[in-house]
Amino acid sequence: MLPSTLLAAFLPLLGYVLAQDDGSVTGPTSSASAAGYSCDATKCKLPDCNCASTDPPGGLSPEDTPMFLVFTADDAIQTYTLDAVNQFLAHRKNPNGCQPKMTYYTSLNYTNYTLVTDWYVAGNEIADHTMTHVGTPPEDEVTGNLIALNQLAGIPLKSIIGFRAPYLNYSVDTLKMLASLGFTYDSSASAATPVTEDDTDAFWPYSLDYGMANDCLTVEGMCKGEPKLPGFWEIPMYAMFDNRGVDGVHLMDPWLDAANGENSVNDTATLEYMKNTFTAHYKGKRQPFGLYTHPIHVSTTVPGATVSNSTIKMINDFIDWAQEQPNTWIVSSEQLLAWVRNPVPLSQLDTFEPLKCSTPAVDPSLKICNGIPQNEAGLLDHCAFSDFPFYTCYGCPEEPPTPSNPSPPQSTESGHQARFRLPANCSTPFWDPLKGDCICNSSTCAFTDQSRPIGPNGANLTGDEVPTSGDGAQSSQSADPYVPFNGAAPMAALPVGVWSAMLVGVVGALVGAFGALARV
């Protein structure tokens, strides 16, 4: 959606930034002695508290536990990054017939905000990755990104519950800040010892009521009971291991790494260790398996793309194979955590709401900026900034947002109609920012549930085995018409800094609206 000349101007810098964010690890990042971790399981109870453990939550046996493949992407959202994700997920189905969802840890720089809206309304999770992509970020980098995602993409604040640190560089203070800002979880810590080792740190997601148990060897002041952050969760990033075992660790974008100590990338060797690591998780205690990506590295549509068709095929071959293993689900971080907090056995996954697929039932003739292409057609604005131009349906700011000014007033040049920002009591698919009106109420807020029963004995219904038509889909009213359809958690309290910046944005929008009306 970007003019080619503008794209070419900032693409080299974009590639440099993303290439630095490799999230690599070189060996174990924790140990039992370094962790000094102790948790009282008699007091730490789900859904709000969970001890760091290799055992499935809720006392379930591994045989009664689903195998989760967590798919995430980091950095900018653009057409070519979504193309990269779609080449792996768009043609797939989970056992209940739903297209898999994923988590996008999003930064402001180089992001096209209308695509963020579209991706969210399609049911994917949007999470915080700082505003300008900095490790160990100051607070304004995190809160500024919240504001930008809310005001430029219409993402409800209560739906942005997760964070990943750029470069995976974070500190104890980062975790404390995230908890104070009302985030639900962080996913920056590595689990870098194989599940087959007695000293593995491949824990199921856990709360920090009793401190951290990961990255104790790499983050200063971590572990031995610190930091204690009740109700705040860590979703570890689970590493893969080649034939060298603990000395052959791979984390983000493993297909960029040379395997087994060799000097060049070998897709066959990468596929082998990916399968071996998945099998170790699957046949062990079913700890989740992660595919953590920077989509630009596997994009075939970005100008100057260098990824090989062999690598694309290898990744798809792996996911094909993983989905052939019974009871395997491709999920977002948000979906994984929802199950961990309320674990149900395989026999009950058929009715587990966070894994279902519901589409907002909105009149396609309405012209509103709700992330649904037929509704927002003709309403997008091009914000033609020199460094990172983007499109939004929520009104271009007068100047590019920055951490110190994340919510500039809206531009009303050429008689542009100012847009009303998303309020706290309406969800994106039902908000009309042109009229400042929520078209959703207790009788009209309907969702079409497209999930289907899981096959007999938990049969893995994937690929062409699942019909793709709307037959059997049911429309229903949400119990709470203002709960986003992707099952986001209730909005946590946000600090004064966020609300004050939001107030500036609202005032700016109103000023713009009055200015536009004055021209009529």
Short mmCIF file of C-alpha atoms in Angstrom, two decimals:
data_model
loop_
_atom_site.label_atom_id
_atom_site.label_comp_id
_atom_site.label_asym_id
_atom_site.label_seq_id
_atom_site.Cartn_x
_atom_site.Cartn_y
_atom_site.Cartn_z
CA MET A 1 0.00 0.00 0.00
CA LEU A 2 3.06 2.27 -0.03
CA PRO A 3 4.20 4.11 -3.14
CA SER A 4 7.26 2.32 -4.50
CA THR A 5 9.49 5.39 -4.31
CA LEU A 6 8.71 5.92 -0.64
CA LEU A 7 9.12 2.24 0.10
CA ALA A 8 12.52 2.20 -1.57
CA ALA A 9 13.61 5.21 0.46
CA PHE A 10 13.19 3.64 3.85
CA LEU A 11 13.60 -0.05 3.02
CA PRO A 12 17.39 -0.19 3.52
CA LEU A 13 17.07 1.23 7.04
CA LEU A 14 14.16 -1.09 7.76
CA GLY A 15 16.20 -4.11 6.70
CA TYR A 16 19.10 -3.01 8.90
CA VAL A 17 16.92 -2.55 11.96
CA LEU A 18 15.23 -5.90 11.56
CA ALA A 19 18.46 -7.75 10.79
CA GLN A 20 19.83 -6.64 14.14
CA ASP A 21 16.82 -8.03 16.00
CA ASP A 22 17.85 -11.66 15.65
CA GLY A 23 16.99 -12.75 19.20
CA SER A 24 19.90 -15.17 19.21
CA VAL A 25 21.15 -17.13 22.20
CA THR A 26 24.41 -19.06 22.44
CA GLY A 27 23.79 -21.42 25.33
CA PRO A 28 21.84 -22.00 28.55
CA THR A 29 20.36 -18.82 30.00
CA SER A 30 19.36 -20.29 33.36
CA SER A 31 20.01 -23.18 35.73
CA ALA A 32 18.40 -24.56 38.85
CA SER A 33 21.14 -23.14 41.06
CA ALA A 34 21.05 -19.73 39.39
CA ALA A 35 17.27 -19.60 39.58
CA GLY A 36 17.00 -20.52 43.24
CA TYR A 37 13.30 -20.78 42.46
CA SER A 38 10.73 -21.93 44.97
CA CYS A 39 6.95 -21.74 44.61
CA ASP A 40 4.22 -22.79 47.05
CA ALA A 41 1.79 -24.71 44.86
CA THR A 42 -0.72 -24.89 47.70
CA LYS A 43 -1.08 -21.10 47.56
CA CYS A 44 -0.36 -20.45 43.88
CA LYS A 45 -3.59 -21.41 42.15
CA LEU A 46 -4.99 -20.90 38.67
CA PRO A 47 -6.28 -18.82 36.99
CA ASP A 48 -4.22 -16.00 38.52
CA CYS A 49 -1.12 -17.81 39.73
CA ASN A 50 0.91 -20.66 38.28
CA CYS A 51 4.26 -22.01 39.44
CA ALA A 52 7.12 -22.38 36.97
CA SER A 53 6.95 -26.06 36.12
CA THR A 54 7.67 -28.45 33.27
CA ASP A 55 4.40 -30.25 34.06
CA PRO A 56 1.19 -29.27 32.24
CA PRO A 57 -0.99 -26.85 34.21
CA GLY A 58 -4.04 -27.90 36.15
CA GLY A 59 -2.67 -31.33 37.00
CA LEU A 60 -3.37 -32.65 33.49
CA SER A 61 -1.37 -35.58 32.19
CA PRO A 62 0.70 -34.97 29.03
CA GLU A 63 -1.53 -37.45 27.17
CA ASP A 64 -4.57 -35.31 27.95
CA THR A 65 -2.81 -32.03 27.03
CA PRO A 66 -2.95 -30.37 23.60
CA MET A 67 0.29 -29.66 21.79
CA PHE A 68 0.54 -25.93 21.12
CA LEU A 69 2.65 -24.47 18.32
CA VAL A 70 2.92 -20.75 19.11
CA PHE A 71 3.43 -18.56 16.03
CA THR A 72 4.67 -14.98 16.53
CA ALA A 73 6.10 -12.17 14.42
CA ASP A 74 8.10 -9.11 15.46
CA ASP A 75 8.48 -5.52 14.24
CA ALA A 76 6.69 -3.59 11.48
CA ILE A 77 3.38 -4.61 9.91
CA GLN A 78 3.36 -4.02 6.14
CA THR A 79 1.84 -5.79 3.14
CA TYR A 80 4.99 -7.81 2.57
CA THR A 81 5.27 -8.91 6.20
CA LEU A 82 1.66 -10.08 6.24
CA ASP A 83 2.28 -11.84 2.92
CA ALA A 84 5.16 -13.63 4.63
CA VAL A 85 2.96 -14.76 7.53
CA ASN A 86 0.09 -15.77 5.25
CA GLN A 87 2.28 -18.09 3.18
CA PHE A 88 2.57 -20.22 6.31
CA LEU A 89 -0.84 -19.83 7.98
CA ALA A 90 -3.54 -18.71 5.53
CA HIS A 91 -4.18 -22.17 4.07
CA ARG A 92 -4.27 -24.00 7.41
CA LYS A 93 -6.98 -25.10 9.84
CA ASN A 94 -6.82 -26.05 13.49
CA PRO A 95 -8.65 -29.20 14.67
CA ASN A 96 -11.87 -27.20 15.12
CA GLY A 97 -11.79 -25.86 11.56
CA CYS A 98 -10.58 -22.38 12.51
CA GLN A 99 -7.75 -20.68 10.65
CA PRO A 100 -4.82 -20.36 13.08
CA LYS A 101 -4.22 -17.03 14.76
CA MET A 102 -0.89 -15.54 15.72
CA THR A 103 0.68 -12.73 17.75
CA TYR A 104 2.33 -9.72 16.14
CA TYR A 105 4.68 -7.82 18.47
CA THR A 106 4.39 -4.46 16.73
CA SER A 107 6.59 -1.36 16.65
CA LEU A 108 5.58 2.05 15.31
CA ASN A 109 8.43 2.61 12.85
CA TYR A 110 7.58 1.57 9.27
CA THR A 111 4.17 0.19 10.27
CA ASN A 112 1.10 0.64 8.07
CA TYR A 113 -1.63 1.19 10.64
CA THR A 114 -4.66 0.25 8.58
CA LEU A 115 -3.12 -3.20 8.16
CA VAL A 116 -2.78 -3.44 11.93
CA THR A 117 -6.52 -2.81 12.17
CA ASP A 118 -7.28 -5.41 9.52
CA TRP A 119 -5.01 -8.00 11.14
CA TYR A 120 -6.57 -7.46 14.56
CA VAL A 121 -10.16 -7.62 13.32
CA ALA A 122 -9.25 -10.90 11.60
CA GLY A 123 -8.71 -12.28 15.10
CA ASN A 124 -4.94 -12.00 15.54
CA GLU A 125 -3.29 -10.62 18.66
CA ILE A 126 -1.55 -7.24 18.49
CA ALA A 127 1.09 -6.77 21.19
CA ASP A 128 3.63 -4.09 22.16
CA HIS A 129 7.23 -4.11 20.85
CA THR A 130 8.10 -0.48 21.80
CA MET A 131 7.57 2.58 19.69
CA THR A 132 10.94 2.97 17.94
CA HIS A 133 12.37 -0.50 18.53
CA VAL A 134 14.74 -0.09 21.47
CA GLY A 135 15.93 -2.69 23.94
CA THR A 136 15.56 -2.18 27.71
CA PRO A 137 13.09 0.55 26.82
CA PRO A 138 12.16 3.62 28.84
CA GLU A 139 8.50 3.88 29.80
CA ASP A 140 7.55 6.36 27.09
CA GLU A 141 8.62 3.86 24.40
CA VAL A 142 6.12 1.34 25.76
CA THR A 143 3.24 3.69 26.59
CA GLY A 144 3.76 5.66 23.38
CA ASN A 145 3.30 2.48 21.38
CA LEU A 146 0.10 1.69 23.27
CA ILE A 147 -1.26 5.09 22.36
CA ALA A 148 -0.24 4.85 18.71
CA LEU A 149 -1.77 1.39 18.30
CA ASN A 150 -4.96 2.61 19.94
CA GLN A 151 -5.32 5.92 18.13
CA LEU A 152 -3.95 5.09 14.68
CA ALA A 153 -5.15 1.49 14.37
CA GLY A 154 -8.14 1.50 16.71
CA ILE A 155 -6.84 -1.37 18.84
CA PRO A 156 -8.66 -1.35 22.21
CA LEU A 157 -6.20 -0.72 25.03
CA LYS A 158 -7.67 -3.62 26.96
CA SER A 159 -6.70 -5.93 24.11
CA ILE A 160 -2.98 -5.03 24.15
CA ILE A 161 -1.95 -7.35 26.94
CA GLY A 162 1.47 -8.62 25.84
CA PHE A 163 5.01 -7.33 25.31
CA ARG A 164 8.28 -8.51 23.79
CA ALA A 165 11.49 -6.53 24.14
CA PRO A 166 13.36 -5.65 20.93
CA TYR A 167 16.56 -7.69 20.62
CA LEU A 168 15.11 -9.60 23.62
CA ASN A 169 16.96 -7.05 25.73
CA TYR A 170 15.09 -6.38 28.95
CA SER A 171 15.81 -5.93 32.65
CA VAL A 172 14.17 -6.51 35.99
CA ASP A 173 12.99 -2.90 35.82
CA THR A 174 11.38 -3.61 32.42
CA LEU A 175 9.25 -6.35 33.94
CA LYS A 176 8.30 -4.14 36.88
CA MET A 177 7.31 -1.36 34.50
CA LEU A 178 5.16 -3.71 32.39
CA ALA A 179 3.34 -4.98 35.45
CA SER A 180 2.71 -1.42 36.67
CA LEU A 181 1.35 -0.47 33.23
CA GLY A 182 -1.27 -3.20 33.41
CA PHE A 183 0.19 -5.65 30.91
CA THR A 184 -0.75 -9.29 31.44
CA TYR A 185 2.42 -10.95 30.17
CA ASP A 186 5.94 -10.60 28.80
CA SER A 187 7.47 -12.96 26.25
CA SER A 188 11.13 -11.96 26.12
CA ALA A 189 12.77 -14.70 28.21
CA SER A 190 14.50 -17.70 26.65
CA ALA A 191 14.10 -21.36 27.55
CA ALA A 192 17.49 -22.50 26.24
CA THR A 193 18.05 -25.94 27.76
CA PRO A 194 16.48 -28.96 26.01
CA VAL A 195 13.38 -30.53 27.55
CA THR A 196 15.28 -33.82 27.64
CA GLU A 197 17.79 -32.41 30.15
CA ASP A 198 17.14 -32.71 33.89
CA ASP A 199 18.02 -29.04 34.30
CA THR A 200 15.67 -27.82 31.55
CA ASP A 201 14.16 -24.36 31.86
CA ALA A 202 11.38 -25.14 29.37
CA PHE A 203 8.62 -24.22 31.79
CA TRP A 204 4.99 -23.80 30.88
CA PRO A 205 3.92 -20.12 31.09
CA TYR A 206 3.94 -19.04 34.72
CA SER A 207 3.13 -16.04 36.87
CA LEU A 208 5.81 -14.07 38.68
CA ASP A 209 4.23 -14.31 42.12
CA TYR A 210 7.39 -16.16 43.18
CA GLY A 211 9.83 -14.50 40.80
CA MET A 212 11.40 -15.47 37.47
CA ALA A 213 12.93 -18.85 36.67
CA ASN A 214 14.29 -18.03 33.19
CA ASP A 215 17.27 -15.93 32.00
CA CYS A 216 18.84 -16.02 35.47
CA LEU A 217 22.34 -16.28 33.96
CA THR A 218 21.88 -13.38 31.54
CA VAL A 219 19.75 -10.68 33.22
CA GLU A 220 21.21 -8.88 36.20
CA GLY A 221 19.19 -9.15 39.42
CA MET A 222 16.89 -11.81 38.00
CA CYS A 223 15.68 -14.92 39.86
CA LYS A 224 16.25 -16.19 43.37
CA GLY A 225 12.71 -15.05 44.00
CA GLU A 226 12.91 -11.80 42.04
CA PRO A 227 11.15 -9.90 40.72
CA LYS A 228 7.95 -10.77 42.55
CA LEU A 229 5.09 -9.48 40.39
CA PRO A 230 1.83 -11.17 41.42
CA GLY A 231 -0.54 -11.78 38.54
CA PHE A 232 2.02 -10.88 35.85
CA TRP A 233 3.02 -13.72 33.53
CA GLU A 234 6.05 -14.87 31.58
CA ILE A 235 5.58 -16.85 28.36
CA PRO A 236 9.04 -18.29 27.72
CA MET A 237 10.41 -18.49 24.19
CA TYR A 238 11.27 -22.14 23.62
CA ALA A 239 14.54 -22.75 21.78
CA MET A 240 15.32 -25.52 19.28
CA PHE A 241 18.44 -27.69 19.34
CA ASP A 242 20.46 -29.30 16.58
CA ASN A 243 22.66 -32.42 16.83
CA ARG A 244 24.99 -30.66 19.29
CA GLY A 245 22.26 -30.53 21.92
CA VAL A 246 22.63 -27.72 24.43
CA ASP A 247 25.56 -26.30 22.43
CA GLY A 248 23.49 -26.11 19.26
CA VAL A 249 20.71 -23.77 20.34
CA HIS A 250 18.50 -21.80 17.92
CA LEU A 251 15.73 -19.36 18.85
CA MET A 252 14.34 -16.71 16.50
CA ASP A 253 14.35 -17.27 12.72
CA PRO A 254 16.21 -20.60 13.04
CA TRP A 255 16.16 -21.00 9.24
CA LEU A 256 18.76 -18.22 9.08
CA ASP A 257 21.21 -20.26 11.18
CA ALA A 258 23.74 -22.83 10.09
CA ALA A 259 23.03 -26.13 11.87
CA ASN A 260 25.37 -28.59 13.57
CA GLY A 261 28.37 -26.24 13.56
CA GLU A 262 28.52 -26.00 9.77
CA ASN A 263 29.41 -22.82 7.91
CA SER A 264 26.31 -22.47 5.73
CA VAL A 265 22.56 -22.81 6.03
CA ASN A 266 21.19 -26.24 5.17
CA ASP A 267 17.38 -26.41 5.00
CA THR A 268 17.41 -30.19 5.35
CA ALA A 269 19.43 -30.02 8.57
CA THR A 270 17.20 -27.23 9.90
CA LEU A 271 14.06 -29.25 9.20
CA GLU A 272 15.57 -32.24 10.99
CA TYR A 273 16.33 -30.41 14.23
CA MET A 274 13.00 -28.58 14.17
CA LYS A 275 11.22 -31.94 13.98
CA ASN A 276 13.45 -33.47 16.65
CA THR A 277 12.83 -30.59 19.06
CA PHE A 278 9.08 -30.67 18.45
CA THR A 279 9.05 -34.44 19.03
CA ALA A 280 10.92 -34.05 22.32
CA HIS A 281 8.27 -31.59 23.52
CA TYR A 282 5.39 -33.69 22.16
CA LYS A 283 6.55 -37.00 23.64
CA GLY A 284 7.63 -35.40 26.89
CA LYS A 285 5.46 -33.04 28.89
CA ARG A 286 3.92 -31.22 25.92
CA GLN A 287 5.59 -27.87 26.65
CA PRO A 288 4.65 -25.47 23.83
CA PHE A 289 6.82 -25.20 20.72
CA GLY A 290 7.49 -21.79 19.19
CA LEU A 291 8.03 -20.42 15.71
CA TYR A 292 9.32 -16.90 16.39
CA THR A 293 9.73 -14.93 13.18
CA HIS A 294 10.84 -11.66 11.68
CA PRO A 295 8.62 -11.87 8.59
CA ILE A 296 10.80 -9.63 6.44
CA HIS A 297 13.43 -12.39 6.36
CA VAL A 298 11.01 -14.82 4.72
CA SER A 299 9.12 -12.34 2.56
CA THR A 300 9.02 -13.02 -1.17
CA THR A 301 7.24 -9.75 -1.97
CA VAL A 302 9.50 -7.16 -0.33
CA PRO A 303 11.70 -5.43 -2.96
CA GLY A 304 15.09 -7.11 -3.08
CA ALA A 305 13.86 -10.26 -1.36
CA THR A 306 16.58 -12.91 -1.05
CA VAL A 307 14.77 -15.76 0.70
CA SER A 308 14.95 -19.03 -1.21
CA ASN A 309 11.94 -21.07 -2.24
CA SER A 310 13.66 -24.00 -0.58
CA THR A 311 13.47 -22.29 2.81
CA ILE A 312 9.81 -21.34 2.35
CA LYS A 313 9.01 -24.94 1.40
CA MET A 314 10.99 -26.28 4.35
CA ILE A 315 9.05 -24.18 6.86
CA ASN A 316 5.74 -25.23 5.32
CA ASP A 317 6.88 -28.85 5.28
CA PHE A 318 7.60 -28.61 8.99
CA ILE A 319 4.21 -27.11 9.83
CA ASP A 320 2.52 -29.70 7.59
CA TRP A 321 4.28 -32.43 9.54
CA ALA A 322 3.52 -30.85 12.93
CA GLN A 323 -0.18 -30.65 12.09
CA GLU A 324 -0.18 -34.37 11.29
CA GLN A 325 0.65 -35.07 14.93
CA PRO A 326 -2.67 -35.63 16.76
CA ASN A 327 -4.09 -32.79 18.85
CA THR A 328 -1.68 -30.12 17.59
CA TRP A 329 -2.95 -26.52 17.58
CA ILE A 330 -1.34 -23.41 16.08
CA VAL A 331 -2.05 -20.52 18.45
CA SER A 332 -1.18 -16.98 19.45
CA SER A 333 0.51 -16.15 22.75
CA GLU A 334 -2.83 -14.82 23.99
CA GLN A 335 -4.61 -18.11 23.18
CA LEU A 336 -1.86 -20.14 24.82
CA LEU A 337 -2.07 -18.12 28.03
CA ALA A 338 -5.88 -18.33 28.03
CA TRP A 339 -5.61 -22.13 28.03
CA VAL A 340 -2.86 -22.20 30.67
CA ARG A 341 -5.00 -20.08 33.00
CA ASN A 342 -8.04 -22.28 32.43
CA PRO A 343 -6.67 -25.63 31.24
CA VAL A 344 -9.19 -28.08 29.84
CA PRO A 345 -8.44 -31.62 28.66
CA LEU A 346 -8.51 -32.65 25.03
CA SER A 347 -12.05 -33.93 25.38
CA GLN A 348 -13.30 -30.42 26.20
CA LEU A 349 -11.39 -28.33 23.66
CA ASP A 350 -14.43 -28.44 21.41
CA THR A 351 -16.13 -25.89 23.66
CA PHE A 352 -13.08 -23.82 24.68
CA GLU A 353 -14.00 -20.27 23.64
CA PRO A 354 -10.51 -18.75 23.11
CA LEU A 355 -9.77 -21.32 20.39
CA LYS A 356 -12.98 -20.68 18.46
CA CYS A 357 -13.23 -18.40 15.43
CA SER A 358 -15.88 -15.70 15.54
CA THR A 359 -16.33 -13.00 12.94
CA PRO A 360 -18.15 -9.74 13.69
CA ALA A 361 -21.50 -9.71 11.88
CA VAL A 362 -21.48 -6.17 10.45
CA ASP A 363 -23.64 -4.87 7.62
CA PRO A 364 -21.23 -4.82 4.64
CA SER A 365 -22.95 -1.73 3.21
CA LEU A 366 -21.92 0.42 6.18
CA LYS A 367 -18.99 2.73 5.57
CA ILE A 368 -17.06 2.67 8.81
CA CYS A 369 -13.38 2.30 9.71
CA ASN A 370 -13.61 -1.11 11.35
CA GLY A 371 -10.78 -3.05 9.76
CA ILE A 372 -13.12 -4.98 7.48
CA PRO A 373 -12.09 -4.13 3.89
CA GLN A 374 -15.59 -3.80 2.38
CA ASN A 375 -16.62 -1.45 5.19
CA GLU A 376 -13.59 0.82 5.20
CA ALA A 377 -13.10 1.05 1.43
CA GLY A 378 -12.59 4.68 0.39
CA LEU A 379 -12.07 5.94 3.93
CA LEU A 380 -8.33 5.42 4.36
CA ASP A 381 -6.00 8.37 4.72
CA HIS A 382 -2.40 8.42 3.51
CA CYS A 383 -0.05 9.97 6.07
CA ALA A 384 2.78 10.97 3.75
CA PHE A 385 5.62 11.38 6.24
CA SER A 386 9.11 11.19 4.75
CA ASP A 387 10.55 8.57 7.08
CA PHE A 388 7.66 6.11 7.40
CA PRO A 389 4.51 6.92 5.46
CA PHE A 390 1.44 4.89 6.37
CA TYR A 391 -2.30 4.61 5.96
CA THR A 392 -4.88 4.91 8.72
CA CYS A 393 -8.65 5.10 8.95
CA TYR A 394 -8.45 7.12 12.17
CA GLY A 395 -7.07 10.42 10.87
CA CYS A 396 -3.48 11.38 10.11
CA PRO A 397 -1.61 13.27 12.82
CA GLU A 398 -0.13 16.66 11.94
CA GLU A 399 3.37 15.28 12.52
CA PRO A 400 4.87 11.83 13.05
CA PRO A 401 4.22 10.41 16.52
CA THR A 402 7.23 10.12 18.80
CA PRO A 403 7.74 8.73 22.31
CA SER A 404 7.65 12.27 23.69
CA ASN A 405 4.56 13.16 21.62
CA PRO A 406 2.73 9.93 20.76
CA SER A 407 -0.57 11.65 20.04
CA PRO A 408 -0.15 14.77 17.86
CA PRO A 409 -3.35 16.61 16.91
CA GLN A 410 -5.14 15.38 13.80
CA SER A 411 -4.55 17.11 10.52
CA THR A 412 -7.67 18.60 8.90
CA GLU A 413 -6.02 19.92 5.75
CA SER A 414 -8.14 20.14 2.58
CA GLY A 415 -11.33 19.86 4.59
CA HIS A 416 -10.55 16.39 5.86
CA GLN A 417 -13.18 15.18 8.30
CA ALA A 418 -11.57 14.55 11.68
CA ARG A 419 -12.05 11.09 13.12
CA PHE A 420 -13.23 10.23 16.60
CA ARG A 421 -10.86 7.93 18.46
CA LEU A 422 -11.96 4.57 19.77
CA PRO A 423 -13.59 4.86 23.22
CA ALA A 424 -13.14 2.33 26.00
CA ASN A 425 -16.71 1.02 25.76
CA CYS A 426 -16.80 -0.09 22.11
CA SER A 427 -14.86 -2.63 20.09
CA THR A 428 -13.09 -1.89 16.82
CA PRO A 429 -15.40 -3.79 14.44
CA PHE A 430 -18.40 -1.77 15.64
CA TRP A 431 -16.95 1.72 16.02
CA ASP A 432 -17.75 4.47 13.53
CA PRO A 433 -15.00 7.10 13.90
CA LEU A 434 -16.67 9.37 11.33
CA LYS A 435 -19.82 9.78 13.42
CA GLY A 436 -18.34 8.98 16.81
CA ASP A 437 -20.94 6.26 17.14
CA CYS A 438 -20.83 2.66 18.40
CA ILE A 439 -23.15 0.60 16.20
CA CYS A 440 -22.98 -2.29 18.65
CA ASN A 441 -25.47 -2.76 21.45
CA SER A 442 -26.93 -5.68 23.35
CA SER A 443 -29.23 -6.64 20.48
CA THR A 444 -27.04 -5.89 17.45
CA CYS A 445 -23.56 -6.94 18.56
CA ALA A 446 -23.57 -10.26 16.73
CA PHE A 447 -20.70 -12.60 15.88
CA THR A 448 -20.66 -15.47 13.44
CA ASP A 449 -19.06 -18.54 15.01
CA GLN A 450 -17.25 -20.46 12.29
CA SER A 451 -15.66 -23.13 14.47
CA ARG A 452 -16.72 -26.72 13.97
CA PRO A 453 -16.77 -29.80 16.18
CA ILE A 454 -13.46 -31.55 16.61
CA GLY A 455 -13.44 -34.93 14.93
CA PRO A 456 -14.14 -38.25 16.65
CA ASN A 457 -11.63 -39.06 19.41
CA GLY A 458 -9.97 -35.70 18.87
CA ALA A 459 -9.24 -36.34 15.19
CA ASN A 460 -7.03 -33.61 13.78
CA LEU A 461 -9.19 -31.94 11.13
CA THR A 462 -6.71 -29.98 9.03
CA GLY A 463 -6.28 -28.90 5.45
CA ASP A 464 -8.89 -30.03 2.97
CA GLU A 465 -10.63 -32.24 5.51
CA VAL A 466 -12.41 -29.18 6.86
CA PRO A 467 -14.98 -27.43 4.65
CA THR A 468 -14.24 -23.77 4.08
CA SER A 469 -17.78 -22.63 3.34
CA GLY A 470 -20.00 -20.87 5.83
CA ASP A 471 -22.32 -23.86 6.14
CA GLY A 472 -23.22 -24.49 9.75
CA ALA A 473 -21.99 -21.11 10.94
CA GLN A 474 -24.10 -19.63 13.70
CA SER A 475 -24.77 -16.01 14.62
CA SER A 476 -25.03 -15.10 18.25
CA GLN A 477 -25.05 -12.06 20.47
CA SER A 478 -22.12 -11.43 22.74
CA ALA A 479 -22.89 -11.63 26.44
CA ASP A 480 -20.99 -8.35 26.72
CA PRO A 481 -21.36 -6.33 23.51
CA TYR A 482 -18.21 -4.38 24.21
CA VAL A 483 -15.87 -7.35 24.63
CA PRO A 484 -13.70 -7.64 21.49
CA PHE A 485 -14.59 -10.74 19.51
CA ASN A 486 -11.13 -12.24 19.94
CA GLY A 487 -11.72 -12.75 23.65
CA ALA A 488 -9.41 -10.08 25.05
CA ALA A 489 -9.09 -9.71 28.77
CA PRO A 490 -10.75 -6.86 30.68
CA MET A 491 -8.85 -3.60 30.53
CA ALA A 492 -6.27 -3.28 33.26
CA ALA A 493 -5.63 -0.02 35.03
CA LEU A 494 -3.28 2.20 33.08
CA PRO A 495 -0.93 4.75 34.60
CA VAL A 496 -1.58 8.46 34.61
CA GLY A 497 0.99 9.01 31.84
CA VAL A 498 -0.99 6.96 29.35
CA TRP A 499 -4.29 8.60 30.14
CA SER A 500 -2.84 12.11 29.99
CA ALA A 501 -1.39 11.46 26.55
CA MET A 502 -4.70 9.95 25.45
CA LEU A 503 -6.48 13.09 26.70
CA VAL A 504 -4.21 15.22 24.53
CA GLY A 505 -5.16 13.05 21.55
CA VAL A 506 -8.87 13.32 22.28
CA VAL A 507 -8.64 17.08 22.63
CA GLY A 508 -6.70 17.21 19.37
CA ALA A 509 -9.39 15.17 17.64
CA LEU A 510 -12.14 17.42 18.96
CA VAL A 511 -10.28 20.55 17.93
CA GLY A 512 -9.88 19.06 14.48
CA ALA A 513 -13.56 18.13 14.37
CA PHE A 514 -14.65 21.65 15.27
CA GLY A 515 -12.24 23.04 12.70
CA ALA A 516 -13.73 20.82 10.02
CA LEU A 517 -17.26 21.80 10.99
CA ALA A 518 -16.33 25.45 10.85
CA ARG A 519 -15.44 25.05 7.17
CA VAL A 520 -18.89 23.63 6.34
#
